[in-house]
Coordinates of C-alpha atoms and ligand atoms in Angstrom, one line a residue:
X1 CA -27.4 9.8 39.1
X2 CA -25.3 11.4 41.9
X3 CA -24.2 7.8 42.8
X4 CA -22.9 7.5 39.3
X5 CA -20.9 10.7 39.5
X6 CA -19.6 9.7 42.9
X7 CA -18.6 6.2 41.3
X8 CA -16.8 8.0 38.3
X9 CA -14.9 10.2 40.8
X10 CA -13.6 7.1 42.6
X11 CA -12.7 5.4 39.4
X12 CA -10.7 8.1 37.6
X13 CA -10.1 10.8 40.3
X14 CA -12.5 13.6 41.4
X15 CA -10.7 16.4 39.5
X16 CA -11.3 14.5 36.3
X17 CA -15.1 14.4 36.6
X18 CA -16.4 17.9 35.9
X19 CA -19.8 19.0 37.0
X20 CA -19.5 22.8 37.9
X21 CA -18.5 25.9 36.3
X22 CA -18.5 26.8 32.6
X23 CA -18.6 23.5 30.8
X24 CA -19.6 25.2 27.5
X25 CA -16.5 23.8 25.6
X26 CA -18.0 20.4 26.1
X27 CA -21.6 21.2 25.9
X28 CA -21.8 23.5 23.0
X29 CA -20.9 22.4 19.4
X30 CA -18.3 24.3 17.4
X31 CA -21.1 25.7 15.0
X32 CA -23.2 27.0 18.0
X33 CA -26.1 25.0 16.6
X34 CA -26.7 23.3 19.9
X35 CA -26.0 23.8 23.5
X36 CA -26.7 20.8 25.7
X37 CA -26.5 19.9 29.4
X38 CA -24.3 17.1 30.6
X39 CA -24.7 15.0 33.8
X40 CA -21.0 15.4 34.0
X41 CA -17.8 15.4 31.9
X42 CA -15.5 12.4 32.5
X43 CA -11.9 12.8 31.5
X44 CA -10.2 9.4 32.0
X45 CA -6.4 9.2 31.5
X46 CA -5.9 5.7 30.4
X47 CA -7.7 3.0 28.2
X48 CA -8.3 1.0 31.4
X49 CA -10.0 4.2 32.9
X50 CA -12.2 4.6 29.6
X51 CA -13.3 1.0 30.0
X52 CA -14.2 1.6 33.7
X53 CA -16.2 4.7 32.9
X54 CA -18.0 2.8 30.1
X55 CA -18.8 -0.1 32.5
X56 CA -20.0 2.1 35.1
X57 CA -22.4 4.1 32.8
X58 CA -23.8 1.0 31.3
X59 CA -24.6 -0.6 34.6
X60 CA -26.4 2.7 35.4
X61 CA -28.2 2.7 32.2
X62 CA -26.7 6.1 31.5
X63 CA -25.7 7.2 28.0
X64 CA -22.3 8.2 26.9
X65 CA -21.2 11.0 24.3
X66 CA -17.5 10.4 23.4
X67 CA -15.7 13.5 22.6
X68 CA -12.5 14.5 21.1
X69 CA -11.7 18.2 20.2
X70 CA -15.5 19.0 19.7
X71 CA -14.8 20.5 16.4
X72 CA -17.4 18.4 14.5
X73 CA -19.8 20.1 12.1
X74 CA -22.9 18.0 12.5
X75 CA -23.5 18.1 16.4
X76 CA -22.4 14.7 17.1
X77 CA -20.1 15.2 20.1
X78 CA -22.1 17.3 22.6
X79 CA -24.8 16.2 25.0
X80 CA -28.6 16.7 24.6
X81 CA -30.3 19.1 27.0
X82 CA -31.7 16.3 29.5
X83 CA -28.7 16.6 31.9
X84 CA -28.5 12.9 32.0
X85 CA -25.7 12.1 29.5
X86 CA -22.0 11.7 30.4
X87 CA -19.6 13.3 28.1
X88 CA -16.5 11.0 27.8
X89 CA -13.8 13.3 26.8
X90 CA -10.7 11.6 25.4
X91 CA -8.5 14.7 25.6
X92 CA -6.3 13.3 28.4
X93 CA -5.3 10.2 26.4
X94 CA -2.9 12.0 24.3
X95 CA 0.4 10.2 24.1
X96 CA 2.3 9.2 20.9
X97 CA 2.9 5.4 22.2
X98 CA 5.3 4.4 19.5
X99 CA 6.9 5.0 16.1
X100 CA 8.0 2.1 14.0
X101 CA 10.2 3.7 11.4
X102 CA 10.9 0.4 9.5
X103 CA 7.2 -0.3 9.3
X104 CA 6.3 3.4 8.5
X105 CA 3.7 3.5 11.2
X106 CA 2.9 5.4 14.4
X107 CA 0.8 4.4 17.4
X108 CA -1.1 7.2 19.0
X109 CA -3.8 7.6 21.7
X110 CA -7.1 8.9 20.6
X111 CA -7.0 12.3 22.2
X112 CA -3.8 13.3 20.5
X113 CA -4.2 16.6 18.8
X114 CA -3.9 16.1 14.8
X115 CA -1.2 18.9 14.6
X116 CA 0.9 17.3 17.2
X117 CA 0.9 14.0 15.3
X118 CA 1.9 15.8 12.3
X119 CA 4.7 17.5 14.1
X120 CA 5.9 14.2 15.9
X121 CA 6.0 12.5 12.5
X122 CA 7.9 15.3 10.9
X123 CA 10.4 15.1 13.7
X124 CA 11.0 11.5 12.9
X125 CA 11.4 12.3 9.2
X126 CA 8.0 11.3 8.0
X127 CA 4.8 12.9 6.7
X128 CA 1.5 12.4 8.4
X129 CA -0.7 13.5 5.6
X130 CA -4.1 14.2 7.3
X131 CA -4.7 17.9 7.2
X132 CA -7.7 20.0 7.9
X133 CA -8.5 23.5 9.1
X134 CA -9.3 22.3 12.6
X135 CA -5.9 20.5 13.0
X136 CA -4.8 22.6 16.0
X137 CA -7.6 21.2 18.1
X138 CA -9.2 18.1 16.5
X139 CA -8.1 14.8 17.8
X140 CA -6.9 11.5 15.9
X141 CA -9.9 9.7 17.6
X142 CA -12.4 12.3 16.3
X143 CA -10.7 12.1 12.9
X144 CA -11.2 8.4 12.8
X145 CA -14.7 8.3 14.3
X146 CA -15.9 10.9 11.6
X147 CA -13.5 9.3 8.8
X148 CA -12.2 13.0 8.3
X149 CA -11.2 14.0 4.9
X150 CA -9.4 17.3 4.5
X151 CA -7.0 18.6 1.9
X152 CA -4.7 15.9 1.1
X153 CA -7.3 13.0 0.4
X154 CA -6.7 13.5 -3.5
X155 CA -3.4 11.8 -3.0
X156 CA -3.4 10.1 0.5
X157 CA -7.0 9.1 1.2
X158 CA -9.1 9.9 4.2
X159 CA -8.7 8.9 7.7
X160 CA -9.8 5.4 7.0
X161 CA -7.1 4.8 4.5
X162 CA -4.5 6.0 6.7
X163 CA -5.5 3.6 9.6
X164 CA -3.9 0.2 10.1
X165 CA -5.2 -0.8 13.6
X166 CA -7.4 0.4 16.4
X167 CA -7.7 -0.1 20.2
X168 CA -11.5 0.2 21.1
X169 CA -13.5 0.1 24.4
X170 CA -16.6 -1.6 23.3
X171 CA -20.2 -1.0 24.7
X172 CA -19.6 -3.8 27.2
X173 CA -16.5 -2.1 28.6
X174 CA -14.2 -4.7 27.1
X175 CA -11.0 -3.6 25.4
X176 CA -10.3 -4.8 21.9
X177 CA -6.6 -4.8 21.2
X178 CA -6.4 -4.3 17.5
X179 CA -3.4 -2.2 17.2
X180 CA -2.0 -4.1 14.2
X181 CA 0.4 -2.4 11.9
X182 CA -0.3 -5.0 9.3
X183 CA -0.9 -3.8 5.8
X184 CA -2.4 -7.4 5.0
X185 CA -4.8 -9.3 7.3
X186 CA -7.7 -11.5 5.9
X187 CA -8.8 -13.2 9.2
X188 CA -12.4 -12.4 9.0
X189 CA -14.6 -9.3 9.1
X190 CA -12.8 -6.0 9.1
X191 CA -13.8 -4.5 12.5
X192 CA -11.4 -1.6 12.2
X193 CA -13.4 -0.4 9.3
X194 CA -16.7 -0.8 11.2
X195 CA -15.5 1.6 14.0
X196 CA -13.9 4.2 11.6
X197 CA -16.6 6.5 10.7
X198 CA -19.0 5.3 13.2
X199 CA -19.2 8.7 15.1
X200 CA -19.0 7.1 18.6
X201 CA -22.0 4.9 18.1
X202 CA -20.3 1.5 18.2
X203 CA -17.4 1.9 20.5
X204 CA -14.8 4.4 22.0
X205 CA -11.6 4.5 20.0
X206 CA -8.7 4.8 22.5
X207 CA -5.7 4.5 20.3
X208 CA -4.8 3.9 16.7
X209 CA -1.9 2.7 14.5
X210 CA -1.6 5.0 11.5
X211 CA 0.5 5.1 8.2
X212 CA 3.4 7.3 7.7
X213 CA 4.8 8.5 4.3
X214 CA 8.2 9.8 3.1
X215 CA 8.3 13.8 3.4
X216 CA 8.3 15.3 0.0
X217 CA 11.6 16.9 -1.2
X218 CA 9.7 20.0 -2.2
X219 CA 6.0 21.3 -2.1
X220 CA 4.7 24.0 -4.3
X221 CA 1.5 25.8 -4.0
X222 CA -0.5 27.6 -7.0
X223 CA -3.6 29.8 -7.0
X224 CA -5.4 30.1 -10.2
X225 CA -8.5 32.0 -11.4
X226 CA -10.8 29.8 -13.3
X227 CA -13.7 30.9 -15.5
X228 CA -16.4 28.2 -14.6
X229 CA -16.8 25.0 -12.7
X230 CA -16.5 23.0 -16.0
X231 CA -13.2 24.4 -16.5
X232 CA -12.2 23.6 -12.9
X233 CA -12.9 20.0 -13.5
X234 CA -11.0 20.0 -16.7
X235 CA -8.1 21.5 -15.0
X236 CA -8.3 18.8 -12.4
X237 CA -7.8 16.2 -15.1
X238 CA -5.0 18.2 -16.7
X239 CA -3.3 18.4 -13.1
X240 CA -3.5 14.6 -12.7
X241 CA -2.0 14.1 -16.1
X242 CA 0.9 16.6 -15.5
X243 CA 1.6 15.8 -11.8
X244 CA 0.7 12.2 -11.4
X245 CA 1.0 11.3 -7.7
X246 CA 2.6 14.8 -7.1
X247 CA -0.9 16.2 -7.0
X248 CA -1.7 16.4 -3.3
X249 CA -4.2 19.2 -3.3
X250 CA -6.8 20.5 -5.5
X251 CA -9.3 22.9 -3.8
X252 CA -12.2 25.0 -5.3
X253 CA -13.5 28.3 -3.9
X254 CA -16.3 30.4 -5.2
X255 CA -16.1 34.2 -5.3
X256 CA -18.5 34.8 -2.5
X257 CA -16.7 32.5 -0.2
X258 CA -13.5 34.4 -0.8
X259 CA -15.2 37.7 -0.5
X260 CA -16.3 36.6 3.0
X261 CA -12.5 35.8 4.0
X262 CA -11.8 39.4 2.4
X263 CA -14.4 41.1 4.4
X264 CA -13.7 39.5 7.8
X265 CA -9.9 38.8 7.5
X266 CA -8.7 41.7 5.1
X267 CA -5.2 41.2 6.4
X268 CA -5.0 37.8 4.5
X269 CA -5.0 39.7 1.2
X270 CA -7.0 37.3 -0.9
X271 CA -5.5 37.0 -4.5
X272 CA -7.3 37.2 -7.8
X273 CA -10.8 36.8 -6.6
X274 CA -12.4 39.9 -7.7
X275 CA -12.4 39.3 -11.3
X276 CA -13.3 35.7 -11.5
X277 CA -16.2 33.5 -10.4
X278 CA -13.8 30.6 -9.2
X279 CA -10.3 30.2 -7.7
X280 CA -8.5 26.8 -7.5
X281 CA -5.7 26.1 -5.1
X282 CA -3.3 23.3 -6.3
X283 CA -0.4 21.8 -4.4
X284 CA 2.3 19.7 -6.1
X285 CA 4.5 17.6 -3.8
X286 CA 7.6 16.3 -5.4
X287 CA 10.0 13.6 -4.3
X288 CA 12.8 14.9 -6.4
X289 CA 13.6 18.6 -6.0
X290 CA 11.9 22.0 -5.9
X291 CA 13.3 22.8 -9.4
X292 CA 11.6 19.8 -10.9
X293 CA 8.5 20.6 -8.9
X294 CA 8.5 24.1 -10.4
X295 CA 9.1 23.0 -14.0
X296 CA 6.2 20.5 -13.8
X297 CA 3.9 23.1 -12.1
X298 CA 4.8 25.8 -14.8
X299 CA 4.3 23.5 -17.6
X300 CA 0.8 22.6 -16.3
X301 CA -0.3 26.2 -15.7
X302 CA 1.1 27.2 -19.2
X303 CA -1.1 24.5 -20.7
X304 CA -4.1 25.4 -18.7
X305 CA -3.8 29.0 -19.9
X306 CA -3.4 27.9 -23.5
X307 CA -6.5 25.9 -23.0
X308 CA -8.4 28.8 -21.5
X309 CA -8.8 26.8 -18.3
X310 CA -7.0 29.5 -16.3
X311 CA -7.2 33.1 -16.7
X312 CA -4.5 34.1 -14.2
X313 CA -2.4 32.4 -11.7
X314 CA 0.2 32.8 -8.9
X315 CA 2.8 30.3 -7.7
X316 CA 4.0 30.8 -4.1
X317 CA 7.5 31.9 -4.1
X318 CA 8.3 30.7 -0.5
X319 CA 6.9 28.5 2.1
X320 CA 5.4 31.6 3.9
X321 CA 3.6 32.5 0.8
X322 CA 2.3 29.0 0.3
X323 CA 1.2 29.0 3.9
X324 CA -0.7 32.2 3.5
X325 CA -2.5 30.8 0.4
X326 CA -3.6 27.8 2.4
X327 CA -4.6 30.0 5.4
X328 CA -6.8 31.8 3.0
X329 CA -8.6 28.5 1.9
X330 CA -8.8 27.4 5.6
X331 CA -10.4 30.6 6.7
X332 CA -13.4 30.2 4.7
X333 CA -15.2 28.2 7.6
X334 CA -14.2 30.9 10.1
X335 CA -15.4 33.8 7.8
X336 CA -18.6 32.1 7.2
X337 CA -18.9 31.8 11.2
X338 CA -18.1 35.4 11.5
X339 CA -20.8 36.2 8.9
X340 CA -23.4 34.4 11.1
X341 CA -25.4 31.1 11.3
X342 CA -25.6 29.3 8.0
X343 CA -26.9 26.0 6.4
X344 CA -23.9 23.8 5.6
X345 CA -23.8 20.9 3.2
X346 CA -21.0 18.6 2.8
X347 CA -21.9 16.6 -0.3
X348 CA -20.1 14.4 -2.7
X349 CA -21.1 13.5 -6.4
X350 CA -18.9 12.0 -9.1
X351 CA -16.4 14.6 -10.1
X352 CA -17.9 14.6 -13.6
X353 CA -21.2 15.5 -12.2
X354 CA -20.3 18.5 -10.2
X355 CA -20.6 21.3 -12.8
X356 CA -24.4 20.0 -13.6
X357 CA -25.0 19.7 -9.9
X358 CA -23.9 23.2 -9.1
X359 CA -25.6 24.8 -12.1
X360 CA -28.9 23.1 -11.4
X361 CA -29.0 23.5 -7.6
X362 CA -27.9 27.1 -7.6
X363 CA -30.9 28.0 -10.1
X364 CA -33.3 26.0 -7.9
X365 CA -32.3 27.7 -4.7
X366 CA -32.2 31.2 -6.3
X367 CA -35.8 30.3 -7.4
X368 CA -36.9 29.6 -4.0
X369 CA -34.9 32.0 -1.8
X370 CA -34.6 35.7 -3.1
X371 CA -31.1 37.0 -2.5
X372 CA -29.7 33.7 -1.5
X373 CA -25.9 33.7 -1.1
X374 CA -23.9 30.6 -1.9
X375 CA -20.7 29.8 -0.3
X376 CA -19.3 27.0 -2.4
X377 CA -16.0 25.7 -1.8
X378 CA -14.2 22.5 -1.0
X379 CA -12.2 19.4 -2.1
X380 CA -12.9 19.2 -5.8
X381 CA -10.2 16.5 -6.3
X382 CA -12.4 14.2 -4.3
X383 CA -15.8 15.4 -5.8
X384 CA -16.6 16.9 -2.4
X385 CA -18.2 20.4 -2.0
X386 CA -19.2 22.4 0.9
X387 CA -22.3 23.8 -0.7
X388 CA -23.4 26.1 1.9
X389 CA -26.3 28.7 2.1
X390 CA -25.7 31.8 3.8
X391 CA -28.6 34.1 5.0
X392 CA -29.4 37.0 2.4
X393 CA -27.4 40.1 3.1
X394 CA -28.9 42.0 6.2
X395 CA -31.3 39.2 7.1
X396 CA -31.8 37.6 10.5
X397 CA -30.0 34.2 10.4
X398 CA -31.8 32.5 13.0
X399 CA -35.1 33.3 11.5
X400 CA -33.8 32.4 7.9
X401 CA -32.7 29.0 9.3
X402 CA -36.2 28.4 10.8
X403 CA -37.9 29.2 7.7
X404 CA -35.7 27.8 5.2
X405 CA -33.5 25.0 6.4
X406 CA -35.7 21.9 5.8
X407 CA -36.6 23.2 2.3
X408 CA -33.0 24.1 1.3
X409 CA -31.9 20.6 2.7
X410 CA -34.5 19.0 0.6
X411 CA -33.5 20.8 -2.6
X412 CA -29.7 20.1 -2.2
X413 CA -30.2 16.4 -1.2
X414 CA -32.7 15.7 -3.7
X415 CA -30.1 17.0 -6.4
X416 CA -27.3 15.1 -4.8
X417 CA -29.4 12.0 -5.1
X418 CA -30.3 12.7 -8.7
X419 CA -26.6 12.8 -9.5
X420 CA -25.8 9.6 -7.6
X421 CA -24.0 11.4 -4.6
X422 CA -23.8 11.3 -0.7
X423 CA -25.4 13.7 1.6
X424 CA -22.2 13.5 3.7
X425 CA -18.8 13.2 2.2
X426 CA -16.7 13.8 5.3
X427 CA -18.3 15.6 8.3
X428 CA -20.7 12.5 9.0
X429 CA -24.4 12.3 10.1
X430 CA -24.3 13.4 13.7
X431 CA -27.7 14.7 14.8
X432 CA -28.0 17.3 12.1
X433 CA -28.5 14.7 9.4
X434 CA -30.0 11.8 11.2
X435 CA -33.6 12.4 9.9
X436 CA -32.4 12.9 6.3
X437 CA -30.3 9.7 6.1
X438 CA -33.3 7.3 5.7
X439 CA -34.6 9.3 2.8
X440 CA -31.4 9.1 0.9
X441 CA -29.7 6.0 2.1
X442 CA -30.3 2.4 0.5
X443 CA -32.8 0.9 2.7
X444 CA -31.0 -2.4 2.9
X445 CA -27.8 -0.7 3.9
X446 CA -29.8 1.2 6.6
X447 CA -31.2 -2.1 7.8
X448 CA -27.9 -3.6 8.1
X449 CA -26.5 -0.6 10.0
X450 CA -29.4 -0.8 12.4
X451 CA -28.6 -4.5 13.1
X452 CA -24.9 -3.8 13.5
X453 CA -25.8 -1.0 16.0
X454 CA -28.0 -3.2 18.0
X455 CA -25.5 -6.2 18.1
X456 CA -22.6 -3.9 19.2
X457 CA -24.6 -1.7 21.5
X458 CA -27.8 -3.4 22.5
X459 CA -28.8 -0.9 25.1
X460 CA -28.3 2.1 22.7
X461 CA -26.3 4.0 25.3
X462 CA -23.3 4.9 22.8
X463 CA -24.1 8.3 21.5
X464 CA -27.9 8.0 21.1
X465 CA -29.4 10.2 18.5
X466 CA -26.5 10.2 16.3
X467 CA -26.1 8.6 12.8
X468 CA -29.1 6.1 13.3
X469 CA -32.3 6.0 15.3
X470 CA -32.6 2.9 17.5
X471 CA -36.2 3.4 18.5
Ligands
FAD501 P1 -15.3 15.5 18.0 O1 -15.9 16.8 17.2 O2 -15.1 15.6 19.3 O3 -16.3 14.4 17.6 C1 -16.7 14.0 16.4 C2 -17.5 12.6 16.4 O4 -16.6 11.6 16.7 C3 -18.6 12.7 17.4 O5 -19.6 11.9 16.9 C4 -18.0 12.0 18.6 O6 -18.9 11.4 19.5 C5 -17.0 11.1 18.0 N1 -15.7 10.8 18.7 C6 -14.8 11.7 19.0 N2 -13.7 11.0 19.5 C7 -14.0 9.6 19.6 C8 -13.4 8.5 20.1 N3 -12.2 8.7 20.5 N4 -14.1 7.4 20.0 C9 -15.4 7.3 19.5 N5 -15.9 8.3 19.0 C10 -15.4 9.6 19.1 N6 -13.6 17.7 8.7 C11 -13.2 17.0 7.6 O7 -13.5 15.8 7.4 N7 -12.5 17.7 6.6 C12 -12.1 19.0 6.7 O8 -11.5 19.6 6.0 C13 -12.5 19.7 8.0 N8 -12.3 20.9 8.2 C14 -12.7 21.6 9.3 C15 -12.3 23.0 9.6 C16 -12.8 23.7 10.7 C17 -12.3 25.1 10.8 C18 -13.5 23.0 11.6 C19 -14.0 23.7 12.8 C20 -14.0 21.7 11.5 C21 -13.5 21.0 10.3 N9 -13.9 19.6 10.0 C22 -13.5 19.0 8.9 C23 -14.7 19.0 11.0 C24 -13.9 18.2 12.1 O9 -12.7 18.9 12.5 C25 -13.7 16.8 11.9 O10 -15.0 16.2 11.9 C26 -12.8 16.1 13.0 O11 -12.4 14.9 12.5 C27 -13.4 16.0 14.3 O12 -12.4 15.8 15.3 P2 -12.7 16.2 16.9 O13 -11.6 15.4 17.7 O14 -13.0 17.4 17.0 O15 -14.1 15.2 17.0
MLT502 C1 -13.3 22.4 5.1 O1 -13.0 21.8 4.0 O2 -12.9 23.5 5.3 C2 -14.3 21.9 6.1 O3 -14.7 20.6 6.0 C3 -15.1 22.7 7.0 C4 -16.3 23.4 6.4 O4 -17.1 22.7 5.7 O5 -16.6 24.4 6.7
ZN503 ZN1 -13.9 19.9 4.0

């Protein structure tokens, strides 16, 4: 093992192979569900160096945990406790390699922070629409490896749909140069789509070519109080009809989720939540003008009020007000973390099934867990809910998780399955859902996944214990 560390030091420079000091930023996951121990953290600075690190590890039979910003929610990017795994951090590979304005594309290295990519695009007069609460620290490589979603999927799709090409270091240490900016290419199997969403288990993404979009002329944000989930779904249908492609965000939040933001971040001044079970955040992006956007938005909200879908609403009057409303939405995860450890679900069902799913599952959980507190929020426009269970008020969170997590997961995932949904809409499987996946995934699909994993990583050294078991 020390021979491998020495070899890595020679390959990428001693200062880029970390073994001492506080490595918890690399060894502990964002939710503090797991604290591992790495053999070392390797921080290569080029694709050739990534390939050299992979080759050396594979030759030594040592497993590799690729890591971007380490903001993942399913314990997928941190090492186990054995002290034998190499964390391969992509953070130094962070250059924007090229922008092709005529092709509306940008080619960027895997460790580039999402927010930096958004800013670079904007400076060039474009929109890069992927947007999520962790955008200040997550990386484009991590976004692609998890096929991240976020708050603009309803209009622009998730990370997969934004990606046109990849550069990947394979488990053999070869480099696949697939940085095509092509929108059409039917020359065989789609390798790009295989690596996107593979959570570091099939290869290491080192760069990507991503789509860019025109900047909207205006963006308006509204916050609406909604009496029920049924009405939130009806409001979504109405918003699609009124705004068409202008509907760029549609997020739902329950009262308890917002009360946690109010409790932990009172300065954010959460609007309307005290008198309504649900609030919805809508965004309308307009290619014409702010006046046009406002007229459409107001017409939508007027109709929604007439139909009783909305009981009260505010439309942000300025960019800073709009940012504040989004900040409240994005703070739910942080407020939940402040409140303590919790059981997270990242589920999707057909949008039409969401109201029945929530009603049935809320009732089942309340039956099993006295005082259960549900933090429900998420991307209703995509049929994706973060359907989270917080420890009953005043309870011991660690003890609660030990006692209830498997039972809660079973109740929720069985309900998801009855409604034809998925147990992970955007965060992925990681290690937290690896044992649930075989119970809910089609067995033929699982078998094909297993064969793909074996073909691409025969020694099982790329992020073992994540997504799919190899033994
Ligand atoms: P990491 O956490 O470092 O890694 C995630 C996975 O990808 C791991 O399996 C890792 O091994 C693998 N990986 C990382 N980089 C590479 C690479 N270059 N090559 C191969 N494998 C790699 N997610 C959403 O989808 N939508 C949201 O709205 C959302 N909101 C969030 C809000 C907050 C406050 C937080 C903390 C997280 C949120 N997330 C969300 C989860 C997380 O930010 C995303 O999963 C993100 O895409 C992870 O990026 P990362 O760079 O941090 O990856
Ligand atoms: C979000 O939508 O805010 C996230 O996916 C993070 C979370 O689930 O907490
Ligand atoms: Zn989300």
